[in-house]
PDB file of C-alpha atoms in Angstrom:
ATOM      1  CA  MET A 241      31.433  87.983  20.661  1.00  0.00           C
ATOM      2  CA  ARG A 242      29.865  85.617  23.194  1.00  0.00           C
ATOM      3  CA  ARG A 243      29.854  86.293  26.924  1.00  0.00           C
ATOM      4  CA  VAL A 244      30.409  83.098  28.911  1.00  0.00           C
ATOM      5  CA  ILE A 245      30.170  83.246  32.673  1.00  0.00           C
ATOM      6  CA  TYR A 246      31.668  80.314  34.540  1.00  0.00           C
ATOM      7  CA  PHE A 247      30.571  79.707  38.078  1.00  0.00           C
ATOM      8  CA  ASN A 248      33.484  80.871  40.195  1.00  0.00           C
ATOM      9  CA  GLU A 249      35.844  79.011  42.511  1.00  0.00           C
ATOM     10  CA  LYS A 250      33.863  79.948  45.605  1.00  0.00           C
ATOM     11  CA  ALA A 251      30.817  78.307  44.058  1.00  0.00           C
ATOM     12  CA  GLN A 252      32.969  75.322  43.076  1.00  0.00           C
ATOM     13  CA  GLN A 253      34.106  74.879  46.663  1.00  0.00           C
ATOM     14  CA  ALA A 254      30.459  74.817  47.686  1.00  0.00           C
ATOM     15  CA  ASN A 255      29.814  72.306  44.872  1.00  0.00           C
ATOM     16  CA  TYR A 256      27.554  74.781  43.073  1.00  0.00           C
ATOM     17  CA  CYS A 257      24.456  76.210  44.572  1.00  0.00           C
ATOM     18  CA  CYS A 258      23.582  73.951  47.463  1.00  0.00           C
ATOM     19  CA  LYS A 259      19.871  73.170  47.816  1.00  0.00           C
ATOM     20  CA  THR A 260      18.234  76.602  48.317  1.00  0.00           C
ATOM     21  CA  ASP A 261      20.438  78.285  45.722  1.00  0.00           C
ATOM     22  CA  TYR A 262      20.122  75.295  43.392  1.00  0.00           C
ATOM     23  CA  CYS A 263      16.316  75.525  43.564  1.00  0.00           C
ATOM     24  CA  ALA A 264      16.493  79.274  42.842  1.00  0.00           C
ATOM     25  CA  PHE A 265      18.695  78.484  39.837  1.00  0.00           C
ATOM     26  CA  LEU A 266      16.146  75.926  38.580  1.00  0.00           C
ATOM     27  CA  ASP A 267      13.328  78.449  38.941  1.00  0.00           C
ATOM     28  CA  TYR A 268      15.380  80.991  36.994  1.00  0.00           C
ATOM     29  CA  ALA A 269      16.219  78.427  34.276  1.00  0.00           C
ATOM     30  CA  LEU A 270      12.556  77.466  33.980  1.00  0.00           C
ATOM     31  CA  CYS A 271      11.691  81.085  33.166  1.00  0.00           C
ATOM     32  CA  LYS A 272      14.615  81.543  30.744  1.00  0.00           C
ATOM     33  CA  THR A 273      14.798  78.296  28.763  1.00  0.00           C
ATOM     34  CA  ASP A 274      12.716  75.898  26.660  1.00  0.00           C
ATOM     35  CA  TYR A 275      14.119  72.461  27.450  1.00  0.00           C
ATOM     36  CA  PHE A 276      16.845  70.649  29.373  1.00  0.00           C
ATOM     37  CA  MET A 277      19.136  67.678  28.877  1.00  0.00           C
ATOM     38  CA  LEU A 278      20.561  64.871  31.015  1.00  0.00           C
ATOM     39  CA  VAL A 279      23.061  62.137  30.072  1.00  0.00           C
ATOM     40  CA  TYR A 280      22.482  58.532  31.171  1.00  0.00           C
ATOM     41  CA  LYS A 281      25.629  56.409  31.225  1.00  0.00           C
ATOM     42  CA  ASN A 282      25.730  52.629  31.155  1.00  0.00           C
ATOM     43  CA  PHE A 283      29.188  51.485  32.253  1.00  0.00           C
ATOM     44  CA  TYR A 284      30.311  48.028  31.061  1.00  0.00           C
ATOM     45  CA  GLY A 285      26.756  47.005  30.159  1.00  0.00           C
ATOM     46  CA  LYS A 286      25.721  46.874  33.815  1.00  0.00           C
ATOM     47  CA  GLY A 287      22.656  49.027  33.214  1.00  0.00           C
ATOM     48  CA  TYR A 288      21.705  52.245  34.904  1.00  0.00           C
ATOM     49  CA  GLY A 289      21.761  52.658  38.660  1.00  0.00           C
ATOM     50  CA  LYS A 290      18.458  52.727  40.552  1.00  0.00           C
ATOM     51  CA  ASN A 291      18.448  56.534  40.897  1.00  0.00           C
ATOM     52  CA  GLN A 292      19.139  56.955  37.181  1.00  0.00           C
ATOM     53  CA  GLU A 293      16.323  54.554  36.279  1.00  0.00           C
ATOM     54  CA  ASP A 294      13.910  56.225  38.692  1.00  0.00           C
ATOM     55  CA  ILE A 295      14.678  59.691  37.296  1.00  0.00           C
ATOM     56  CA  LYS A 296      14.481  58.465  33.710  1.00  0.00           C
ATOM     57  CA  GLN A 297      11.050  56.926  34.355  1.00  0.00           C
ATOM     58  CA  ALA A 298       9.787  59.974  36.253  1.00  0.00           C
ATOM     59  CA  LEU A 299      10.839  62.287  33.407  1.00  0.00           C
ATOM     60  CA  ALA A 300       9.695  59.997  30.556  1.00  0.00           C
ATOM     61  CA  ARG A 301       6.445  61.884  29.910  1.00  0.00           C
ATOM     62  CA  PHE A 302       8.434  65.109  29.333  1.00  0.00           C
ATOM     63  CA  GLN A 303      10.919  63.587  26.855  1.00  0.00           C
ATOM     64  CA  ILE A 304      11.144  65.308  23.471  1.00  0.00           C
ATOM     65  CA  LYS A 305      14.274  63.703  22.038  1.00  0.00           C
ATOM     66  CA  LYS A 306      16.798  60.973  22.718  1.00  0.00           C
ATOM     67  CA  ARG A 307      20.053  60.154  20.964  1.00  0.00           C
ATOM     68  CA  THR A 308      23.080  57.932  21.579  1.00  0.00           C
ATOM     69  CA  ASP A 309      26.061  59.612  19.906  1.00  0.00           C
ATOM     70  CA  PRO A 310      28.572  60.334  22.693  1.00  0.00           C
ATOM     71  CA  LYS A 311      28.806  64.122  22.659  1.00  0.00           C
ATOM     72  CA  TRP A 312      26.905  66.802  24.530  1.00  0.00           C
ATOM     73  CA  PRO A 313      27.480  70.295  25.956  1.00  0.00           C
ATOM     74  CA  GLY A 314      30.747  70.307  27.877  1.00  0.00           C
ATOM     75  CA  VAL A 315      31.788  66.955  26.391  1.00  0.00           C
ATOM     76  CA  PRO A 316      32.291  67.423  22.650  1.00  0.00           C
ATOM     77  CA  PHE A 317      33.975  64.007  22.387  1.00  0.00           C
ATOM     78  CA  THR A 318      34.331  60.972  24.611  1.00  0.00           C
ATOM     79  CA  ASN A 319      35.827  57.581  23.999  1.00  0.00           C
ATOM     80  CA  ALA A 320      35.078  55.559  27.109  1.00  0.00           C
ATOM     81  CA  PRO A 321      35.358  51.885  26.215  1.00  0.00           C
ATOM     82  CA  ASN A 322      32.434  49.633  27.133  1.00  0.00           C
ATOM     83  CA  THR A 323      30.190  52.597  27.929  1.00  0.00           C
ATOM     84  CA  THR A 324      26.969  53.539  26.176  1.00  0.00           C
ATOM     85  CA  TYR A 325      25.174  56.849  26.470  1.00  0.00           C
ATOM     86  CA  GLN A 326      21.636  58.109  26.175  1.00  0.00           C
ATOM     87  CA  ILE A 327      21.455  61.868  25.811  1.00  0.00           C
ATOM     88  CA  VAL A 328      17.860  62.771  26.605  1.00  0.00           C
ATOM     89  CA  PHE A 329      16.090  66.100  26.146  1.00  0.00           C
ATOM     90  CA  TYR A 330      13.010  67.116  28.106  1.00  0.00           C
ATOM     91  CA  GLU A 331      10.488  69.928  27.859  1.00  0.00           C
ATOM     92  CA  ASN A 332      10.624  72.557  30.581  1.00  0.00           C
ATOM     93  CA  CYS A 333       7.659  72.558  32.898  1.00  0.00           C
ATOM     94  CA  PRO A 334       7.213  72.968  36.648  1.00  0.00           C
ATOM     95  CA  GLU A 335       6.461  69.241  37.122  1.00  0.00           C
ATOM     96  CA  ALA A 336       9.727  68.200  35.442  1.00  0.00           C
ATOM     97  CA  PHE A 337      11.670  70.755  37.467  1.00  0.00           C
ATOM     98  CA  GLU A 338      10.267  69.293  40.689  1.00  0.00           C
ATOM     99  CA  ILE A 339      11.916  66.015  39.676  1.00  0.00           C
ATOM    100  CA  LEU A 340      15.224  67.851  39.091  1.00  0.00           C
ATOM    101  CA  LYS A 341      15.069  68.972  42.724  1.00  0.00           C
ATOM    102  CA  ILE A 342      15.857  65.411  43.837  1.00  0.00           C
ATOM    103  CA  VAL A 343      19.541  66.399  43.983  1.00  0.00           C
ATOM    104  CA  GLU A 344      21.129  68.938  46.324  1.00  0.00           C
ATOM    105  CA  LYS A 345      23.329  70.826  43.852  1.00  0.00           C
ATOM    106  CA  ILE A 346      24.274  71.084  40.185  1.00  0.00           C
ATOM    107  CA  SER A 347      27.416  68.971  40.568  1.00  0.00           C
ATOM    108  CA  ASP A 348      25.280  66.057  41.865  1.00  0.00           C
ATOM    109  CA  TRP A 349      24.304  65.443  38.236  1.00  0.00           C
ATOM    110  CA  ASN A 350      27.119  62.925  37.942  1.00  0.00           C
ATOM    111  CA  SER A 351      27.115  59.195  37.130  1.00  0.00           C
ATOM    112  CA  PRO A 352      26.829  56.563  38.426  1.00  0.00           C
ATOM    113  CA  MET A 353      24.567  57.875  41.213  1.00  0.00           C
ATOM    114  CA  PHE A 354      22.504  60.200  38.990  1.00  0.00           C
ATOM    115  CA  PRO A 355      22.320  61.082  35.310  1.00  0.00           C
ATOM    116  CA  SER A 356      25.129  63.437  34.276  1.00  0.00           C
ATOM    117  CA  ASP A 357      25.716  66.930  33.020  1.00  0.00           C
ATOM    118  CA  LEU A 358      22.511  68.949  33.290  1.00  0.00           C
ATOM    119  CA  ALA A 359      22.156  71.506  30.478  1.00  0.00           C
ATOM    120  CA  PHE A 360      19.459  74.004  29.453  1.00  0.00           C
ATOM    121  CA  PHE A 361      18.550  75.301  26.003  1.00  0.00           C
ATOM    122  CA  VAL A 362      16.806  78.342  24.560  1.00  0.00           C
ATOM    123  CA  GLY A 363      15.446  77.285  21.208  1.00  0.00           C
ATOM    124  CA  ASN A 364      18.228  75.194  19.711  1.00  0.00           C
ATOM    125  CA  ARG A 365      21.048  77.040  21.516  1.00  0.00           C
ATOM    126  CA  CYS A 366      22.701  75.839  24.681  1.00  0.00           C
ATOM    127  CA  TRP A 367      22.203  78.476  27.401  1.00  0.00           C
ATOM    128  CA  PHE A 368      23.752  76.620  30.369  1.00  0.00           C
ATOM    129  CA  TYR A 369      25.891  73.503  30.646  1.00  0.00           C
ATOM    130  CA  SER A 370      27.549  71.565  33.410  1.00  0.00           C
ATOM    131  CA  VAL A 371      30.090  68.763  33.650  1.00  0.00           C
ATOM    132  CA  GLY A 372      29.316  67.180  37.012  1.00  0.00           C
ATOM    133  CA  HIS A 373      32.481  65.156  37.594  1.00  0.00           C
ATOM    134  CA  GLU A 374      34.675  68.183  36.807  1.00  0.00           C
ATOM    135  CA  LYS A 375      32.461  70.635  38.716  1.00  0.00           C
ATOM    136  CA  ILE A 376      32.213  72.924  35.676  1.00  0.00           C
ATOM    137  CA  ALA A 377      29.137  75.046  35.047  1.00  0.00           C
ATOM    138  CA  ALA A 378      28.610  78.076  32.819  1.00  0.00           C
ATOM    139  CA  ILE A 379      26.022  80.246  31.167  1.00  0.00           C
ATOM    140  CA  ILE A 380      26.728  80.845  27.484  1.00  0.00           C
ATOM    141  CA  ASP A 381      25.740  84.181  25.928  1.00  0.00           C
ATOM    142  CA  ALA A 382      25.018  85.589  29.368  1.00  0.00           C
ATOM    143  CA  SER A 383      22.608  88.508  29.330  1.00  0.00           C
ATOM    144  CA  GLU A 384      22.793  91.373  31.781  1.00  0.00           C
ATOM    145  CA  GLU A 385      19.885  89.735  33.633  1.00  0.00           C
ATOM    146  CA  ASP A 386      21.837  86.442  33.831  1.00  0.00           C
ATOM    147  CA  ILE A 387      24.894  88.231  35.182  1.00  0.00           C
ATOM    148  CA  MET A 388      22.842  90.018  37.807  1.00  0.00           C
ATOM    149  CA  PHE A 389      21.217  86.709  38.837  1.00  0.00           C
ATOM    150  CA  VAL A 390      24.496  84.808  39.244  1.00  0.00           C
ATOM    151  CA  GLU A 391      26.068  87.732  41.111  1.00  0.00           C
ATOM    152  CA  LYS A 392      23.097  88.072  43.466  1.00  0.00           C
ATOM    153  CA  ASN A 393      23.181  84.343  44.254  1.00  0.00           C
ATOM    154  CA  GLY A 394      26.968  84.127  44.622  1.00  0.00           C
ATOM    155  CA  PHE A 395      27.581  81.732  41.729  1.00  0.00           C
ATOM    156  CA  ALA A 396      29.863  84.093  39.850  1.00  0.00           C
ATOM    157  CA  CYS A 397      30.727  87.735  39.508  1.00  0.00           C
ATOM    158  CA  ARG A 398      31.190  90.066  36.577  1.00  0.00           C
ATOM    159  CA  GLU A 399      34.953  89.405  36.653  1.00  0.00           C
ATOM    160  CA  ASP A 400      34.249  85.749  35.830  1.00  0.00           C
ATOM    161  CA  ILE A 401      32.932  86.651  32.358  1.00  0.00           C
ATOM    162  CA  ILE A 402      34.997  85.419  29.442  1.00  0.00           C
ATOM    163  CA  HIS A 403      34.508  87.021  26.021  1.00  0.00           C
ATOM    164  CA  TYR A 404      34.775  84.352  23.382  1.00  0.00           C
ATOM    165  CA  ASP A 405      34.591  84.814  19.625  1.00  0.00           C
ATOM    166  CA  GLY A 406      35.369  81.281  18.423  1.00  0.00           C
ATOM    167  CA  ASP A 407      32.868  78.624  17.417  1.00  0.00           C
ATOM    168  CA  TYR A 408      33.608  76.129  20.223  1.00  0.00           C
ATOM    169  CA  PHE A 409      30.264  76.712  21.964  1.00  0.00           C
ATOM    170  CA  ASN A 410      28.298  76.314  18.715  1.00  0.00           C
ATOM    171  CA  GLN A 411      28.795  72.555  18.931  1.00  0.00           C
ATOM    172  CA  PHE A 412      26.747  72.593  22.157  1.00  0.00           C
ATOM    173  CA  ASP A 413      23.616  73.618  20.239  1.00  0.00           C
ATOM    174  CA  GLU A 414      20.929  70.997  19.589  1.00  0.00           C
ATOM    175  CA  CYS A 415      18.036  70.810  17.141  1.00  0.00           C
ATOM    176  CA  THR A 416      14.975  69.254  18.742  1.00  0.00           C
ATOM    177  CA  LEU A 417      12.138  69.749  16.295  1.00  0.00           C
ATOM    178  CA  GLY A 418      11.947  68.742  12.645  1.00  0.00           C
ATOM    179  CA  GLN A 419      15.108  66.627  12.869  1.00  0.00           C
ATOM    180  CA  VAL A 420      15.329  62.940  12.036  1.00  0.00           C
ATOM    181  CA  ASP A 421      17.505  61.185  14.604  1.00  0.00           C
ATOM    182  CA  ASP A 422      17.628  58.145  16.900  1.00  0.00           C
ATOM    183  CA  THR A 423      14.300  58.960  18.535  1.00  0.00           C
ATOM    184  CA  LEU A 424      12.275  62.101  18.153  1.00  0.00           C
ATOM    185  CA  ILE A 425       9.113  62.619  20.141  1.00  0.00           C
ATOM    186  CA  GLN A 426       7.026  65.655  19.297  1.00  0.00           C
ATOM    187  CA  PRO A 427       5.564  67.287  22.418  1.00  0.00           C
TER     188      PRO A 427
END
């Protein structure tokens, strides 16, 4: 059975971990995970906004994979007409995480201003996902250490844990190495 801990309503009202807490979360994720993901959305063929382009260029040297099929953690299916997506995966490293600190909080990862839906992975398994426009964020398969971290920082409490035994969260997993896809860049 999987333990999923959603960031609680108090954290939602604060739009998830404003700057200091957000930076602490990034530092924690850097220690816990192997890579992260952002979604770039191009609405009606108008291209990406300046912030999205700037972030994409700044993170380019850390890219390990890119694909275009419109599904990712938190969004298992989307059918937005006239919209194209680039789901891009990056290696974890302190330099990349400094770029992620351009925003003030997790829910800022929301198009069109910024890329959308920051997620982190351990191996090929999704550890954390967010849906910026819905202000949803959760740690999947939360360890005792994860629970203690989110409690200490006020993102959630033990009562926010949901025990889940279905396979819904399995579709959030992502293979990054040894897979043929749209674009695969070996680090």
